[in-house]
């Protein structure tokens, strides 16, 4: 039965349209709408033959691709990019899963293999191919930057920022705004006073062991602002350290950051001992030099080390030796 | 029963006894059928505590990691994708729908039954990818595997 015949039959009988049949609409301007017949109300409901069920013909499927793969094929062409595992493309006898009594399930129809991320696109030949393809964009390594020392010399400042990659549609991460600036204090042109002032100003941010000053800025909403703020802080610190304020002259012996032998009573005592029986004044002490005095240098070192590094066996022994050498030179030589 | 007996035996001051082992003992476990012919896939056969031991997650993303972004939105999106695919691929999905997110790409993996013609399958793949990528505003990749019959994915009968 053709479509036309079906339509005609339906129109004439004008009864309920069975499922999957669509009434034809008359929308052409040329053909006049059929007005010769009235529609008939079918009260008796004539029998409409039931629609025969469509038979499903199974599609002929090719055998899995893996069975026809040559041994020496180029794997990077088979699996060029990241993809979910497909058993018909991978010529490996894989199994995944846990079964108490039987062997683990095979690769066909195995959802577990589709779950885990695979690296079939990152085989060593693929990586090599990729590297050789992007090699033309590489530039030569700059001359004079062979060692880490060269880097420290030419690029004393390190700026650390972090980019975050999430598996989500947003590329924004609030943590990406944090900027860390690391710089070696020795890279600055600082005198003794300025260096001391800088260390006092930065407090915890200075690491004495590595001589590195670390400034972390995260108070501004964007990375650029944080970077600018960090640089501003660094500049302000530098200039503030180099200024000598009036009140800084009031620095007492107790405010000293570490023990300086030349300013202390220890030197006075030593000078008094050396110059005995002459009476020494403060000016004598100040002008007294121990450059050619080995005993004095040893004593100075021992006292400074003892007070700066704290008391331990080594510093105490050194102090003892220095004192003995100073007070009882004949014993020290013997 | 056991708790009642125990409270009589143990001279405990509080009548409350908390058993962590009794918690959620029924969640995601399938009831045994009388005839023992209820098919279970590998995923269904493992109770929740076996995740990451003998079976993997169905959703792979970084949202639930420490300081991850959009965990709630991602969960809702995943549920929406699952429902949409189950409805669109009606009576065709034989396994769980695996949703893997990489950067802004969403990879959806599933095992389908070879019940419809190849043309229809291609249409459905394009239709699903197109609509989902329009709604979620990101590239969607549907990576399917087909099996001849549902029995191919059955792990055990209970």
XYZ file of C-alpha atoms in Angstrom:
492
model
C 0.000 0.000 0.000
C 1.469 3.290 -1.013
C 1.373 6.439 1.050
C -1.120 8.088 -1.270
C -3.564 5.247 -0.953
C -3.301 5.346 2.810
C -3.998 9.044 2.904
C -6.984 8.741 0.655
C -8.417 5.945 2.726
C -8.014 7.934 5.889
C -9.570 11.039 4.437
C -12.575 9.179 3.125
C -13.222 7.202 6.226
C -12.269 10.156 8.432
C -11.990 8.035 11.498
C -9.352 8.140 14.207
C -5.855 8.287 12.768
C -3.681 5.438 13.869
C -0.320 6.108 15.429
C 2.551 7.011 13.113
C 0.214 8.214 10.348
C 0.137 11.883 9.602
C -2.803 13.635 8.037
C -1.998 15.332 4.800
C -2.631 19.026 4.801
C -3.928 20.853 1.764
C -1.979 24.015 1.596
C -1.432 24.418 -2.147
C -2.983 27.498 -3.726
C -3.370 25.846 -7.116
C -5.276 22.771 -6.096
C -8.692 23.596 -4.772
C -9.599 22.126 -1.469
C -11.910 19.154 -1.901
C -15.342 20.487 -1.170
C -17.356 17.948 -3.148
C -17.779 15.615 -0.236
C -18.831 16.127 3.322
C -16.929 14.409 5.994
C -18.728 11.356 7.256
C -19.100 10.766 10.908
C -18.173 7.170 11.416
C -20.050 5.997 14.408
C -19.607 2.330 13.789
C -15.831 2.508 13.744
C -14.717 0.284 10.982
C -11.914 -2.091 11.642
C -8.463 -0.673 10.970
C -5.844 -3.378 10.462
C -3.252 -3.141 13.237
C 0.087 -1.841 12.198
C 2.545 -4.663 11.740
C 5.534 -4.357 13.967
C 8.603 -3.166 12.156
C 11.160 -5.864 11.999
C 14.575 -4.818 13.128
C 17.314 -5.928 10.838
C 20.572 -6.138 12.679
C 23.344 -4.068 11.223
C 26.330 -6.056 10.153
C 29.225 -4.921 12.266
C 32.856 -5.217 11.377
C 35.064 -7.197 13.720
C 36.980 -5.065 16.253
C 39.712 -2.985 14.695
C 42.387 -4.444 16.941
C 42.195 -7.804 15.157
C 43.305 -6.277 11.845
C 46.082 -4.071 13.146
C 49.581 -4.621 11.741
C 52.337 -5.211 14.250
C 54.497 -2.327 13.001
C 51.761 0.298 12.856
C 52.307 3.872 14.023
C 50.518 3.948 17.346
C 50.440 7.755 17.450
C 48.066 7.685 14.479
C 45.776 5.174 16.157
C 45.563 7.120 19.397
C 46.497 10.743 18.634
C 44.948 12.517 21.599
C 43.452 11.985 25.038
C 40.389 9.766 24.794
C 38.363 7.387 26.876
C 39.528 3.816 26.585
C 38.015 1.879 23.705
C 38.647 -1.874 23.662
C 38.408 -2.283 19.896
C 41.224 0.215 19.281
C 43.722 -1.089 21.798
C 45.401 -4.351 20.789
C 46.282 -5.312 24.334
C 44.845 -8.158 26.379
C 43.762 -5.963 29.272
C 41.720 -6.909 32.289
C 40.388 -4.655 34.997
C 38.421 -5.335 38.143
C 38.361 -7.678 41.064
C 36.580 -10.962 41.247
C 36.838 -13.332 44.174
C 36.520 -16.553 42.230
C 36.982 -15.828 38.562
C 39.551 -13.961 36.539
C 39.137 -10.162 36.429
C 36.658 -8.957 33.776
C 38.064 -8.515 30.265
C 38.295 -5.274 28.327
C 35.055 -5.554 26.295
C 32.070 -4.024 28.041
C 34.224 -3.028 30.985
C 33.229 0.352 32.393
C 36.119 0.345 34.869
C 38.616 0.720 32.044
C 36.634 3.670 30.722
C 36.720 5.394 34.107
C 40.424 5.518 34.752
C 42.419 8.187 32.911
C 44.747 6.590 30.379
C 48.019 7.786 28.934
C 47.824 5.932 25.644
C 48.349 9.238 23.835
C 51.544 9.929 25.800
C 53.720 7.064 24.672
C 57.445 7.904 24.335
C 57.263 8.062 20.492
C 54.281 10.424 20.725
C 56.128 12.712 23.142
C 59.166 12.648 20.878
C 57.041 13.511 17.857
C 55.407 16.342 19.726
C 58.737 17.730 20.910
C 60.245 17.596 17.426
C 57.184 19.389 16.066
C 57.471 22.309 18.480
C 61.251 22.456 18.385
C 61.171 25.148 15.716
C 59.661 27.559 18.234
C 62.547 27.162 20.667
C 65.201 29.878 20.950
C 68.834 29.507 21.934
C 69.821 29.606 25.570
C 71.149 33.091 26.365
C 74.907 33.324 26.771
C 76.327 34.166 30.171
C 73.564 32.384 32.060
C 75.197 29.003 32.423
C 75.286 28.658 36.198
C 73.050 29.508 39.134
C 75.528 32.175 40.241
C 75.038 33.950 36.898
C 71.307 33.945 37.517
C 71.714 35.388 40.992
C 73.973 38.078 39.590
C 71.835 39.138 36.636
C 68.394 38.385 38.051
C 68.587 38.924 41.804
C 64.811 39.121 42.224
C 62.448 36.145 41.917
C 58.708 36.666 41.513
C 56.552 33.633 42.206
C 52.936 33.440 41.098
C 50.767 30.370 40.673
C 48.220 29.593 37.974
C 45.535 27.080 38.822
C 43.990 24.672 36.337
C 40.669 23.284 37.441
C 38.465 20.797 35.683
C 35.641 23.290 35.589
C 34.400 26.008 33.252
C 35.852 28.819 35.353
C 39.443 29.911 34.887
C 39.463 32.184 37.904
C 40.948 31.129 41.205
C 41.255 33.544 44.125
C 44.618 32.049 45.057
C 46.134 33.119 41.730
C 46.345 36.724 42.969
C 49.069 35.967 45.533
C 52.497 37.275 44.539
C 55.696 36.285 46.301
C 58.783 38.403 45.776
C 62.114 36.935 46.812
C 65.288 38.939 46.722
C 68.754 38.538 48.179
C 69.559 41.323 50.599
C 73.137 41.390 49.322
C 71.782 42.520 45.939
C 70.841 45.870 47.467
C 73.373 48.640 47.848
C 73.105 48.917 51.631
C 75.613 50.126 54.208
C 75.906 48.654 57.683
C 73.248 50.901 59.207
C 70.806 50.522 56.322
C 71.146 46.774 56.306
C 70.477 46.579 60.016
C 67.484 48.901 59.674
C 66.104 46.880 56.754
C 66.342 43.633 58.708
C 64.609 45.245 61.675
C 61.859 46.644 59.433
C 61.066 43.388 57.618
C 61.225 41.257 60.751
C 60.215 37.650 60.067
C 60.390 38.055 56.296
C 64.167 37.919 56.265
C 65.917 34.567 56.379
C 69.365 34.964 57.870
C 70.690 31.622 56.667
C 70.005 32.175 52.979
C 70.108 36.014 53.074
C 66.746 36.061 51.277
C 64.007 38.607 51.878
C 60.521 37.299 51.061
C 57.540 39.575 50.572
C 54.127 37.951 50.054
C 51.309 40.211 48.927
C 47.704 39.041 48.714
C 45.656 41.985 49.921
C 44.650 43.327 46.492
C 42.074 41.577 44.285
C 44.261 41.094 41.208
C 47.737 39.780 40.614
C 48.912 42.959 38.895
C 47.886 45.092 41.839
C 49.587 42.734 44.265
C 52.776 42.780 42.216
C 52.755 46.576 42.070
C 52.159 46.747 45.790
C 55.038 44.323 46.471
C 57.420 46.398 44.371
C 56.222 49.545 46.104
C 56.844 47.974 49.507
C 60.335 46.951 48.438
C 61.142 50.452 47.180
C 59.787 52.065 50.304
C 61.803 49.689 52.463
C 64.999 50.481 50.584
C 64.634 54.233 50.882
C 63.475 54.087 54.469
C 66.516 51.980 55.346
C 68.856 54.486 53.771
C 67.535 57.444 55.733
C 69.088 58.219 59.103
C 66.516 59.679 61.450
C 67.347 61.962 64.378
C 66.068 59.526 66.961
C 68.335 56.790 65.686
C 71.258 58.491 67.419
C 69.701 57.517 70.714
C 70.628 53.895 70.119
C 72.024 52.433 73.334
C 74.348 49.516 73.888
C 71.299 47.388 74.846
C 69.641 48.107 71.461
C 72.537 46.681 69.467
C 71.576 43.819 67.218
C 74.716 41.921 68.167
C 77.753 42.309 70.417
C 80.472 44.649 69.126
C 83.649 44.285 71.091
C 85.042 47.727 70.247
C 82.133 49.534 71.930
C 82.121 47.505 75.118
C 83.803 47.453 78.497
C 85.634 44.317 77.486
C 87.930 46.390 75.270
C 88.444 48.907 78.024
C 89.506 46.145 80.401
C 91.855 44.699 77.819
C 93.441 48.069 77.053
C 93.840 48.748 80.780
C 95.594 45.412 81.155
C 97.921 45.990 78.249
C 98.780 49.565 79.223
C 99.324 48.690 82.906
C 100.338 50.581 85.036
C 99.331 53.600 82.930
C 95.856 54.960 83.541
C 93.715 54.804 80.387
C 91.080 57.319 79.350
C 88.097 56.726 77.021
C 89.970 58.329 74.142
C 92.862 55.942 74.619
C 90.491 53.011 74.450
C 88.872 54.339 71.291
C 92.167 54.926 69.506
C 93.729 51.679 70.655
C 94.186 49.324 67.710
C 94.690 45.569 67.960
C 95.633 45.078 64.338
C 99.109 43.737 65.123
C 98.136 42.204 68.436
C 97.430 38.508 67.895
C 96.491 37.894 71.529
C 94.067 40.788 71.462
C 92.459 39.609 68.227
C 92.050 36.148 69.644
C 90.473 37.547 72.795
C 88.149 39.771 70.738
C 87.018 36.880 68.583
C 86.441 34.637 71.581
C 84.364 37.212 73.490
C 82.333 38.194 70.419
C 81.593 34.585 69.561
C 80.713 33.717 73.130
C 78.187 36.541 73.436
C 76.759 36.335 69.932
C 76.487 32.561 69.490
C 75.754 31.626 73.080
C 77.593 29.460 75.547
C 78.597 26.004 74.471
C 81.654 23.817 74.939
C 83.387 25.180 71.870
C 82.962 28.903 72.582
C 83.736 28.448 76.288
C 86.936 26.551 75.488
C 87.952 29.218 73.000
C 87.275 31.910 75.582
C 89.302 30.029 78.157
C 92.254 29.693 75.791
C 92.086 33.383 74.867
C 91.945 34.493 78.503
C 94.797 32.193 79.511
C 96.827 33.466 76.549
C 96.182 37.025 77.633
C 96.755 36.724 81.404
C 99.344 33.924 81.560
C 101.260 34.063 78.296
C 104.004 31.713 79.549
C 101.404 29.014 80.358
C 99.688 29.372 77.000
C 102.943 28.933 75.100
C 103.911 25.892 77.148
C 18.585 -7.199 69.598
C 22.304 -7.105 70.016
C 22.221 -3.551 71.321
C 19.559 -4.437 73.896
C 21.541 -7.377 75.208
C 24.724 -5.397 75.275
C 23.239 -2.561 77.321
C 22.198 -5.076 79.957
C 25.576 -6.787 80.008
C 27.725 -3.679 79.984
C 27.479 -1.446 83.049
C 27.390 1.678 80.884
C 26.092 4.951 82.294
C 24.579 6.131 79.066
C 21.850 4.237 77.302
C 23.070 5.536 73.948
C 25.340 3.254 72.053
C 26.683 4.359 68.721
C 27.629 1.700 66.256
C 29.371 3.101 63.272
C 29.179 -0.300 61.600
C 25.382 -0.235 61.624
C 25.331 3.035 59.731
C 24.343 3.009 56.067
C 24.478 -0.754 55.780
C 21.723 -0.740 53.177
C 22.727 2.186 51.036
C 23.604 1.225 47.458
C 23.298 -2.501 48.147
C 20.978 -4.471 45.911
C 18.420 -6.833 47.313
C 18.757 -10.466 46.420
C 15.981 -11.788 44.204
C 14.131 -14.983 45.043
C 15.235 -16.752 41.898
C 18.712 -15.290 42.041
C 18.485 -13.928 38.516
C 18.825 -10.188 39.085
C 21.663 -8.983 36.891
C 24.234 -6.597 38.350
C 26.995 -4.734 36.558
C 30.468 -4.595 38.025
C 29.745 -1.122 39.371
C 26.523 -2.212 41.051
C 28.123 -5.294 42.551
C 30.554 -3.290 44.669
C 29.165 -1.463 47.736
C 30.211 2.161 48.285
C 33.151 1.407 50.563
C 34.881 -0.409 47.689
C 35.215 2.817 45.706
C 38.889 3.467 45.060
C 39.638 -0.110 46.148
C 38.004 -2.350 43.586
C 35.999 0.158 41.564
C 36.448 3.752 40.470
C 34.389 6.916 40.685
C 31.695 7.726 38.150
C 32.523 11.432 38.207
C 36.071 12.625 37.761
C 36.776 16.256 38.548
C 38.837 18.494 40.809
C 35.915 20.244 42.453
C 35.848 18.174 45.618
C 39.555 18.449 46.255
C 40.874 20.849 48.872
C 40.022 24.415 47.817
C 38.199 23.094 44.738
C 35.836 25.441 42.955
C 32.122 24.973 42.225
C 31.546 21.611 43.940
C 27.780 22.079 44.223
C 27.317 23.348 40.677
C 29.369 20.462 39.323
C 27.299 17.893 41.196
C 24.092 19.408 39.838
C 25.529 19.507 36.303
C 26.555 15.864 36.563
C 23.096 14.830 37.699
C 21.551 16.834 34.867
C 23.848 15.212 32.297
C 23.026 11.739 33.623
C 19.289 12.320 33.485
C 19.457 13.884 30.056
C 21.458 11.021 28.610
C 19.334 8.315 30.179
C 16.249 9.990 28.727
C 17.740 10.695 25.319
C 19.332 7.284 24.918
C 16.203 5.586 26.129
C 16.696 1.926 26.992
C 20.122 1.981 25.331
C 22.566 2.679 28.158
C 23.852 -0.537 29.661
C 26.303 0.884 32.191
C 26.703 3.855 34.479
C 27.387 7.209 32.875
C 30.949 8.262 33.546
C 31.591 11.999 33.529
C 35.200 13.089 33.326
C 36.118 16.766 33.358
C 39.398 18.006 31.941
C 39.829 21.778 32.111
C 36.669 22.968 30.381
C 36.003 19.773 28.430
C 33.465 17.287 29.698
C 33.987 13.735 28.515
C 31.000 11.497 28.901
C 31.602 7.786 28.624
C 29.045 5.008 28.665
C 28.362 1.563 27.278
C 25.364 1.345 24.960
C 23.475 -1.564 23.472
C 23.517 -2.073 19.694
C 19.730 -1.858 19.443
C 19.315 0.984 16.984
C 20.834 1.552 13.573
C 24.239 3.148 13.250
C 22.753 6.245 11.626
C 20.451 6.833 14.549
C 23.334 6.344 16.911
C 25.406 8.967 15.128
C 22.455 11.307 15.199
C 21.991 10.806 18.916
C 25.687 11.400 19.589
C 25.616 14.691 17.699
C 22.325 15.691 19.243
C 23.519 15.020 22.782
C 26.844 16.776 22.291
C 25.243 19.786 20.674
C 22.514 20.288 23.223
C 24.673 19.663 26.255
C 27.411 21.957 25.007
C 24.793 24.641 24.443
C 23.412 24.295 27.953
C 26.675 23.863 29.806
C 28.614 26.266 27.560
C 31.644 24.041 27.155
C 32.862 21.357 24.724
C 31.251 17.980 25.349
C 32.640 14.726 24.043
C 30.595 11.584 24.046
C 32.847 8.547 24.034
C 30.753 5.442 23.764
C 31.392 1.761 23.623
C 28.755 -0.562 22.271
C 27.941 -4.095 23.274
C 25.708 -6.526 21.456
C 23.560 -7.349 24.416
C 23.030 -6.222 27.986
C 24.301 -9.560 29.217
C 27.795 -8.487 28.101
C 28.055 -6.026 30.982
C 26.556 -8.298 33.643
C 29.059 -9.107 36.356
C 26.941 -11.359 38.514
C 23.377 -12.428 39.231
C 21.938 -12.167 42.700
